[in-house]
Amino acid sequence: MTSQVSSPAEQAEPADQQGGQMPAGGQRSADGGKEVRRLDRVIIRFAGDSGDGMQLTGDRFTSETASFGNDLSTLPNFPAEIRAPAGTLPGVSSFQLHFADHDILTPGDAPNVLVAMNPAALKANLPDVPRGAEIIVNTDEFTKRPMAKVGYDQSPLEDGSLDGYRVHPVPLTTLTIEALKEFGLSRKEAERSKNMFALGLLSWMYHRPTENTEKFLRQKFAKKPQIAEANVAAFRAGWNFGETTEDFAVSYEVAPATTAFPTGTYRNISGNLALSYGLIAASRQADLPLFLGSYPITPASDILHELSKHKNFGVRSFQAEDEIAGIGAALGAAFGGSLAVTTTSGPGVALKSETIGLAVSLELPLLVIDIQRGGPSTGLPTKTEQADLLQAMYGRNGEAPVPIVAPKTPGDCFDAALEAARIALTYRTPVFLLSDGYLANGSEPWRVPDVDELPDLRVQFAAGPNHELADGTEVFWPYKRDPKTLARPWAVPGTPGLEHRIGGIEKQDGTGNISYDPANHDHMVRIRQAKVDGIAVPDIEVDDPTGDARTLVLGWGSTYGPITAAVRRVRTAGDRIAQAHLRHLNPFPANLGKVLAGYEKVVVPEMNLGQLATLLRARYLVDTRSFTQVRGLPFKAEQLATALKEAIDD
Amino acid sequence: MTDTIAEGAASARHALSLVPKSDTKQTMKDFKSDQEVRWCPGCGDYAVLAAVQGFMPELGLAKENIVFVSGIGCSSRFPYYMNTYGMHSIHGRAPAIATGLAASRRDLSVWVVTGDGDALSIGGNHLIHALRRNVNLKILLFNNRIYGLTKGQYSPTSEVGKITKSTPMGSLDAPFNPLSLALGAEAGFVARTVDSDRKHLTEVLRQAAAHPGTALVEIYQNCNIFNDGAFETLKDKDQAQEAVIRLEHGQPIRFGTDQSKGVVRDQRTGDLEVVTVTAENEHQVLVHDAHAASPTNAFALTRLADADTLHHTPIGVLRDVERPVYDTQMSDQLDNAVELKGKGDLGALLAGGDTWTVVG
């Protein structure tokens, strides 16, 4: 028996029901060394001070794990303050990683291993760690002052409060300094590498490949070779410490998830990176230059950073003076024929609302990327939430419908970006893409798509007159619509003969001239709505393996992972439940009403107070049941499973 | 139909070097749209519209490559009356929208039409940032010192104590000096003109159009409904002699009947002041240098007018210096990136980083 015990399995295979509880097998290494046990999955959480480099450590462990071929899912969790006072609870930063030999859906509910770099990290994270788990603590930090800072009168390492855990007390700081003494670094400089010592130790424990981390460190510190070598040395020292010390008697293997993935080339990818790549791909597939107008805001800034790196793809990234200018510049570029994008989070959407309304009125393609975070107001800048759905749906003056798409996993942000671009370009409309902090920073293995298989997004700019007046004159009418899509022509400046004026004042359908005519306004409001309502979106697919479930769980966005994990648990326990997940929030898939009507009970889990549920109730008169949480964290599969079970049994 | 001047280091120095030329001779009529002009009869905006429409043929640009972008306010209806591409956007945001357009389309001549409320109140942030960024935009700021479209509230350029519907006991806030503000925002081209002086207005437009980067032209414009006669001092033939200082690059700054007045530097304070020119002080009269690297004199000139009487109001181009142009530099960065890394390869980008392969 090992402490590496998982909570109930995420997958329904019978073997895993027990397999998850037990090591999949164990053996002594051939050279008579330490015992090696096999596990099917592990959840590790690195926790430390904001300045301890926990995100980097987590990222590196993730990369090692990805290149090893495990399935994985990550949850970075950090404070909004860049450097909160050292050693305090608000300053704790953590990175949770779940990896397995089979396909998994969430970063895991409860860690099997906690790495606590200081007392604050231990105190902040211990409530999430079940008894029986392993805890690696940096004992050097468990001195009077750091402990007093977080209210430990006595050392939790000695007062029995960690009974039931398998505690590994490791003087990480001392060992790191010792390992680096020949580098001639100051104590402070040497200490900084203690995260790499910890990474080395964990890499040994889980048989992670190490070459890429060493390569990464040498690249990262290319301009400071001494620091690079010191970090490599600390990393190796951590590995060797695991190999030699008696305290770590066992190491673990989690085999690659070979059968979990379809054939292909894979890489690890975060949501914001996938989204950035999706935008570049959309630009290529549309054969239009990409223009990003943006103002830095957490957790969206990484998209601005990423796109700014790829100027050789013709990407123009414009850091504006404010959120309004960000979308304004994008809209100007859209008028000029660019694939225009603005990226932001909830507070930024609020500022952009008027310009989104203008884009609705101008009927120009524009992508509005909202990486949702906790609100209202500044809220929880670094934490996740799904509470901007109604803002995206209704947050403008007048009747101003905007299509909405939402990705469901980090990798899916790539496809969602292409889909948002398709809708914007085809229907000449602003489109919301609602990602969130969890998708943005979380990562998973992603099958690298074949560029030749990407959708064709090419558009036809207007090239000549499109209307004949009664007297036979050929003219250009900027609001003469495509009868099928109701989209208006996109005539970009520089096209001779198509000079025209557009604006936010109501315009006459067809000519686009200013019109205050009551009947025309009524017509225009309805036709803009009809255009969005008529957007072709695929039917929603329902996963109902037995075909006779009476309860449906319906989600949208980043809850896909936790909901699917919960559904597996429910089904494994012998209950029947159907699952469906919405990519399109506006318009809804045409078959959604029928799907909802087919179930006695519809459960809608959301990280808000029931916004999708409100839309469904209003639209379909369905008595949905909301299961909501706004804790700034993704749902835990276990809690969701319980909620689903209650709904089934109700 | 176009004869675009090839992009090169030298030609990029002119604001319009990348804009295709018209192959036919244009007239004012070519720039009139079919829309009925709906400003109040007698509004100063008519004169500006006529001057702009009359000036455009001189540029000889393909008119499909000209775009007028405006915000909200009386003057912001301007684009509807120009037979070019145009966008009537939302309050205060025209500089931001035009920035995106100009930065992504260097083959366009982009003009912003705005007012004192649009540019200096709700859109103040965008104006100053457009100026410091130096995007290739020509901003025409119609200053009538009042809110017209909302029926007569005081504006950020109204004089203190202005009695309006929203300030029955007089306005309290000190006005902006738009040109001082523009110079503070690092503007490379700053000019002032008057709606009714078509010749002067046209000359200023000419210089603005040729300036690479952002040009700010403040146009004193009469609102005959809510603030009639605001600039009468500068228009009335008798008073204008003493009130208006016509700046010309390279010329001594002199004005008044028989050019009897001149602008000199007070040796003690360093400030500019108006003196009666005599044989003794004639050599001290400043020679206007719009291209001076330092904005000091230009700034002092923006402060010369008496805020109440408008006496000693300089008009003309106060400053015209070249600074790096944002859209040119943005474009250069794109070119450099291609030179350094090669043209982007999507397949290689997506498969970048650590990858692994799963085989069936």
PDB file of C-alpha atoms in Angstrom, chain A residues 235-376:
ATOM      1  CA  PHE A 235      18.288  20.367 -10.309  1.00  0.00           C
ATOM      2  CA  ARG A 236      20.750  17.460 -10.456  1.00  0.00           C
ATOM      3  CA  ALA A 237      21.432  17.691  -6.736  1.00  0.00           C
ATOM      4  CA  GLY A 238      17.714  17.319  -6.067  1.00  0.00           C
ATOM      5  CA  TRP A 239      17.599  14.252  -8.286  1.00  0.00           C
ATOM      6  CA  ASN A 240      20.633  12.715  -6.580  1.00  0.00           C
ATOM      7  CA  PHE A 241      19.214  13.495  -3.171  1.00  0.00           C
ATOM      8  CA  GLY A 242      16.163  11.388  -3.981  1.00  0.00           C
ATOM      9  CA  GLU A 243      18.341   8.634  -5.373  1.00  0.00           C
ATOM     10  CA  THR A 244      20.580   8.424  -2.288  1.00  0.00           C
ATOM     11  CA  THR A 245      18.675   9.474   0.796  1.00  0.00           C
ATOM     12  CA  GLU A 246      16.934   6.853   2.868  1.00  0.00           C
ATOM     13  CA  ASP A 247      13.887   8.992   3.408  1.00  0.00           C
ATOM     14  CA  PHE A 248      12.775   8.453  -0.163  1.00  0.00           C
ATOM     15  CA  ALA A 249      12.602   4.704  -0.335  1.00  0.00           C
ATOM     16  CA  VAL A 250      10.226   4.441  -3.237  1.00  0.00           C
ATOM     17  CA  SER A 251       9.934   6.044  -6.607  1.00  0.00           C
ATOM     18  CA  TYR A 252       6.956   5.867  -8.898  1.00  0.00           C
ATOM     19  CA  GLU A 253       6.262   5.238 -12.511  1.00  0.00           C
ATOM     20  CA  VAL A 254       3.233   6.495 -14.356  1.00  0.00           C
ATOM     21  CA  ALA A 255       3.298   4.919 -17.775  1.00  0.00           C
ATOM     22  CA  PRO A 256       2.655   7.003 -20.882  1.00  0.00           C
ATOM     23  CA  ALA A 257      -1.007   7.281 -21.776  1.00  0.00           C
ATOM     24  CA  THR A 258      -0.446   5.509 -25.055  1.00  0.00           C
ATOM     25  CA  THR A 259      -3.997   4.364 -25.612  1.00  0.00           C
ATOM     26  CA  ALA A 260      -5.663   7.557 -24.454  1.00  0.00           C
ATOM     27  CA  PHE A 261      -4.665   9.544 -27.484  1.00  0.00           C
ATOM     28  CA  PRO A 262      -5.396   9.181 -31.175  1.00  0.00           C
ATOM     29  CA  THR A 263      -2.386   8.923 -33.444  1.00  0.00           C
ATOM     30  CA  GLY A 264      -0.547  12.168 -33.977  1.00  0.00           C
ATOM     31  CA  THR A 265       2.056  14.602 -32.810  1.00  0.00           C
ATOM     32  CA  TYR A 266       1.363  16.116 -29.432  1.00  0.00           C
ATOM     33  CA  ARG A 267       2.568  19.013 -27.356  1.00  0.00           C
ATOM     34  CA  ASN A 268       1.536  20.531 -24.086  1.00  0.00           C
ATOM     35  CA  ILE A 269      -0.442  23.743 -24.507  1.00  0.00           C
ATOM     36  CA  SER A 270      -2.151  26.318 -22.312  1.00  0.00           C
ATOM     37  CA  GLY A 271      -5.441  27.938 -23.238  1.00  0.00           C
ATOM     38  CA  ASN A 272      -4.010  31.361 -23.938  1.00  0.00           C
ATOM     39  CA  LEU A 273      -1.287  29.899 -26.139  1.00  0.00           C
ATOM     40  CA  ALA A 274      -3.781  27.762 -28.041  1.00  0.00           C
ATOM     41  CA  LEU A 275      -6.001  30.802 -28.471  1.00  0.00           C
ATOM     42  CA  SER A 276      -3.109  32.873 -29.805  1.00  0.00           C
ATOM     43  CA  TYR A 277      -2.217  30.137 -32.270  1.00  0.00           C
ATOM     44  CA  GLY A 278      -5.869  29.844 -33.247  1.00  0.00           C
ATOM     45  CA  LEU A 279      -5.940  33.536 -34.118  1.00  0.00           C
ATOM     46  CA  ILE A 280      -2.787  33.281 -36.205  1.00  0.00           C
ATOM     47  CA  ALA A 281      -4.231  30.213 -37.921  1.00  0.00           C
ATOM     48  CA  ALA A 282      -7.490  32.049 -38.592  1.00  0.00           C
ATOM     49  CA  SER A 283      -5.556  34.919 -40.140  1.00  0.00           C
ATOM     50  CA  ARG A 284      -3.755  32.503 -42.445  1.00  0.00           C
ATOM     51  CA  GLN A 285      -6.905  30.595 -43.329  1.00  0.00           C
ATOM     52  CA  ALA A 286      -8.762  33.835 -44.046  1.00  0.00           C
ATOM     53  CA  ASP A 287      -5.774  35.242 -45.911  1.00  0.00           C
ATOM     54  CA  LEU A 288      -6.236  38.473 -43.960  1.00  0.00           C
ATOM     55  CA  PRO A 289      -3.641  40.260 -41.838  1.00  0.00           C
ATOM     56  CA  LEU A 290      -4.227  39.904 -38.102  1.00  0.00           C
ATOM     57  CA  PHE A 291      -4.646  43.080 -36.068  1.00  0.00           C
ATOM     58  CA  LEU A 292      -4.793  42.924 -32.285  1.00  0.00           C
ATOM     59  CA  GLY A 293      -5.840  46.002 -30.327  1.00  0.00           C
ATOM     60  CA  SER A 294      -5.455  45.344 -26.635  1.00  0.00           C
ATOM     61  CA  TYR A 295      -4.815  46.794 -23.215  1.00  0.00           C
ATOM     62  CA  PRO A 296      -2.994  44.663 -20.633  1.00  0.00           C
ATOM     63  CA  ILE A 297      -5.338  42.901 -18.212  1.00  0.00           C
ATOM     64  CA  THR A 298      -5.085  39.688 -16.222  1.00  0.00           C
ATOM     65  CA  PRO A 299      -5.628  36.931 -17.272  1.00  0.00           C
ATOM     66  CA  ALA A 300      -5.664  37.947 -20.947  1.00  0.00           C
ATOM     67  CA  SER A 301      -2.294  39.685 -21.314  1.00  0.00           C
ATOM     68  CA  ASP A 302      -0.468  36.519 -22.340  1.00  0.00           C
ATOM     69  CA  ILE A 303      -2.326  36.587 -25.659  1.00  0.00           C
ATOM     70  CA  LEU A 304      -1.037  40.101 -26.304  1.00  0.00           C
ATOM     71  CA  HIS A 305       2.469  38.927 -25.385  1.00  0.00           C
ATOM     72  CA  GLU A 306       2.263  35.849 -27.567  1.00  0.00           C
ATOM     73  CA  LEU A 307       0.872  37.576 -30.640  1.00  0.00           C
ATOM     74  CA  SER A 308       3.480  40.308 -30.282  1.00  0.00           C
ATOM     75  CA  LYS A 309       6.145  37.652 -30.844  1.00  0.00           C
ATOM     76  CA  HIS A 310       4.828  36.655 -34.241  1.00  0.00           C
ATOM     77  CA  LYS A 311       5.257  39.746 -36.363  1.00  0.00           C
ATOM     78  CA  ASN A 312       6.740  37.559 -39.088  1.00  0.00           C
ATOM     79  CA  PHE A 313       3.198  36.240 -39.578  1.00  0.00           C
ATOM     80  CA  GLY A 314       2.135  39.796 -40.390  1.00  0.00           C
ATOM     81  CA  VAL A 315       0.539  40.206 -36.976  1.00  0.00           C
ATOM     82  CA  ARG A 316       0.094  43.825 -35.919  1.00  0.00           C
ATOM     83  CA  SER A 317      -0.204  43.981 -32.144  1.00  0.00           C
ATOM     84  CA  PHE A 318      -1.186  47.353 -30.783  1.00  0.00           C
ATOM     85  CA  GLN A 319      -1.015  48.083 -27.059  1.00  0.00           C
ATOM     86  CA  ALA A 320      -3.551  50.850 -26.720  1.00  0.00           C
ATOM     87  CA  GLU A 321      -3.950  53.604 -24.125  1.00  0.00           C
ATOM     88  CA  ASP A 322      -7.030  51.930 -22.697  1.00  0.00           C
ATOM     89  CA  GLU A 323      -9.576  49.166 -23.295  1.00  0.00           C
ATOM     90  CA  ILE A 324     -11.738  51.419 -25.427  1.00  0.00           C
ATOM     91  CA  ALA A 325      -8.877  52.354 -27.713  1.00  0.00           C
ATOM     92  CA  GLY A 326      -7.913  48.680 -27.932  1.00  0.00           C
ATOM     93  CA  ILE A 327     -11.232  47.703 -29.452  1.00  0.00           C
ATOM     94  CA  GLY A 328     -11.511  51.010 -31.312  1.00  0.00           C
ATOM     95  CA  ALA A 329      -8.249  50.418 -33.134  1.00  0.00           C
ATOM     96  CA  ALA A 330      -9.338  46.848 -33.873  1.00  0.00           C
ATOM     97  CA  LEU A 331     -12.604  48.089 -35.329  1.00  0.00           C
ATOM     98  CA  GLY A 332     -10.732  50.616 -37.457  1.00  0.00           C
ATOM     99  CA  ALA A 333      -8.499  47.824 -38.738  1.00  0.00           C
ATOM    100  CA  ALA A 334     -11.591  45.712 -39.469  1.00  0.00           C
ATOM    101  CA  PHE A 335     -12.952  48.553 -41.601  1.00  0.00           C
ATOM    102  CA  GLY A 336      -9.634  48.441 -43.440  1.00  0.00           C
ATOM    103  CA  GLY A 337      -9.885  44.705 -44.113  1.00  0.00           C
ATOM    104  CA  SER A 338      -7.897  43.104 -41.307  1.00  0.00           C
ATOM    105  CA  LEU A 339      -8.964  40.148 -39.223  1.00  0.00           C
ATOM    106  CA  ALA A 340      -9.401  42.286 -36.128  1.00  0.00           C
ATOM    107  CA  VAL A 341      -9.233  41.112 -32.547  1.00  0.00           C
ATOM    108  CA  THR A 342      -9.397  42.649 -29.108  1.00  0.00           C
ATOM    109  CA  THR A 343      -8.477  40.671 -26.007  1.00  0.00           C
ATOM    110  CA  THR A 344      -9.550  41.454 -22.477  1.00  0.00           C
ATOM    111  CA  SER A 345     -11.268  40.286 -19.314  1.00  0.00           C
ATOM    112  CA  GLY A 346     -14.608  41.224 -17.753  1.00  0.00           C
ATOM    113  CA  PRO A 347     -13.815  44.781 -16.619  1.00  0.00           C
ATOM    114  CA  GLY A 348     -12.431  45.493 -20.068  1.00  0.00           C
ATOM    115  CA  VAL A 349     -15.568  44.163 -21.735  1.00  0.00           C
ATOM    116  CA  ALA A 350     -17.567  46.660 -19.679  1.00  0.00           C
ATOM    117  CA  LEU A 351     -15.441  49.469 -21.109  1.00  0.00           C
ATOM    118  CA  LYS A 352     -15.663  48.137 -24.641  1.00  0.00           C
ATOM    119  CA  SER A 353     -19.438  47.757 -24.624  1.00  0.00           C
ATOM    120  CA  GLU A 354     -20.204  50.913 -26.591  1.00  0.00           C
ATOM    121  CA  THR A 355     -17.731  49.998 -29.312  1.00  0.00           C
ATOM    122  CA  ILE A 356     -19.130  46.474 -29.522  1.00  0.00           C
ATOM    123  CA  GLY A 357     -22.507  48.111 -30.089  1.00  0.00           C
ATOM    124  CA  LEU A 358     -20.969  50.210 -32.850  1.00  0.00           C
ATOM    125  CA  ALA A 359     -19.544  47.058 -34.432  1.00  0.00           C
ATOM    126  CA  VAL A 360     -23.029  45.530 -34.317  1.00  0.00           C
ATOM    127  CA  SER A 361     -24.365  48.590 -36.104  1.00  0.00           C
ATOM    128  CA  LEU A 362     -21.501  48.793 -38.602  1.00  0.00           C
ATOM    129  CA  GLU A 363     -21.755  45.044 -39.206  1.00  0.00           C
ATOM    130  CA  LEU A 364     -18.017  44.534 -39.408  1.00  0.00           C
ATOM    131  CA  PRO A 365     -16.175  41.356 -38.370  1.00  0.00           C
ATOM    132  CA  LEU A 366     -14.475  41.674 -34.991  1.00  0.00           C
ATOM    133  CA  LEU A 367     -13.377  39.132 -32.395  1.00  0.00           C
ATOM    134  CA  VAL A 368     -13.854  40.086 -28.758  1.00  0.00           C
ATOM    135  CA  ILE A 369     -11.908  37.666 -26.590  1.00  0.00           C
ATOM    136  CA  ASP A 370     -12.973  37.717 -22.942  1.00  0.00           C
ATOM    137  CA  ILE A 371     -10.773  35.699 -20.589  1.00  0.00           C
ATOM    138  CA  GLN A 372     -13.239  35.723 -17.724  1.00  0.00           C
ATOM    139  CA  ARG A 373     -12.108  36.200 -14.142  1.00  0.00           C
ATOM    140  CA  GLY A 374     -13.817  36.623 -10.801  1.00  0.00           C
ATOM    141  CA  GLY A 375     -16.026  39.721 -10.599  1.00  0.00           C
ATOM    142  CA  PRO A 376     -17.744  42.112 -10.088  1.00  0.00           C
TER     143      PRO A 376
END
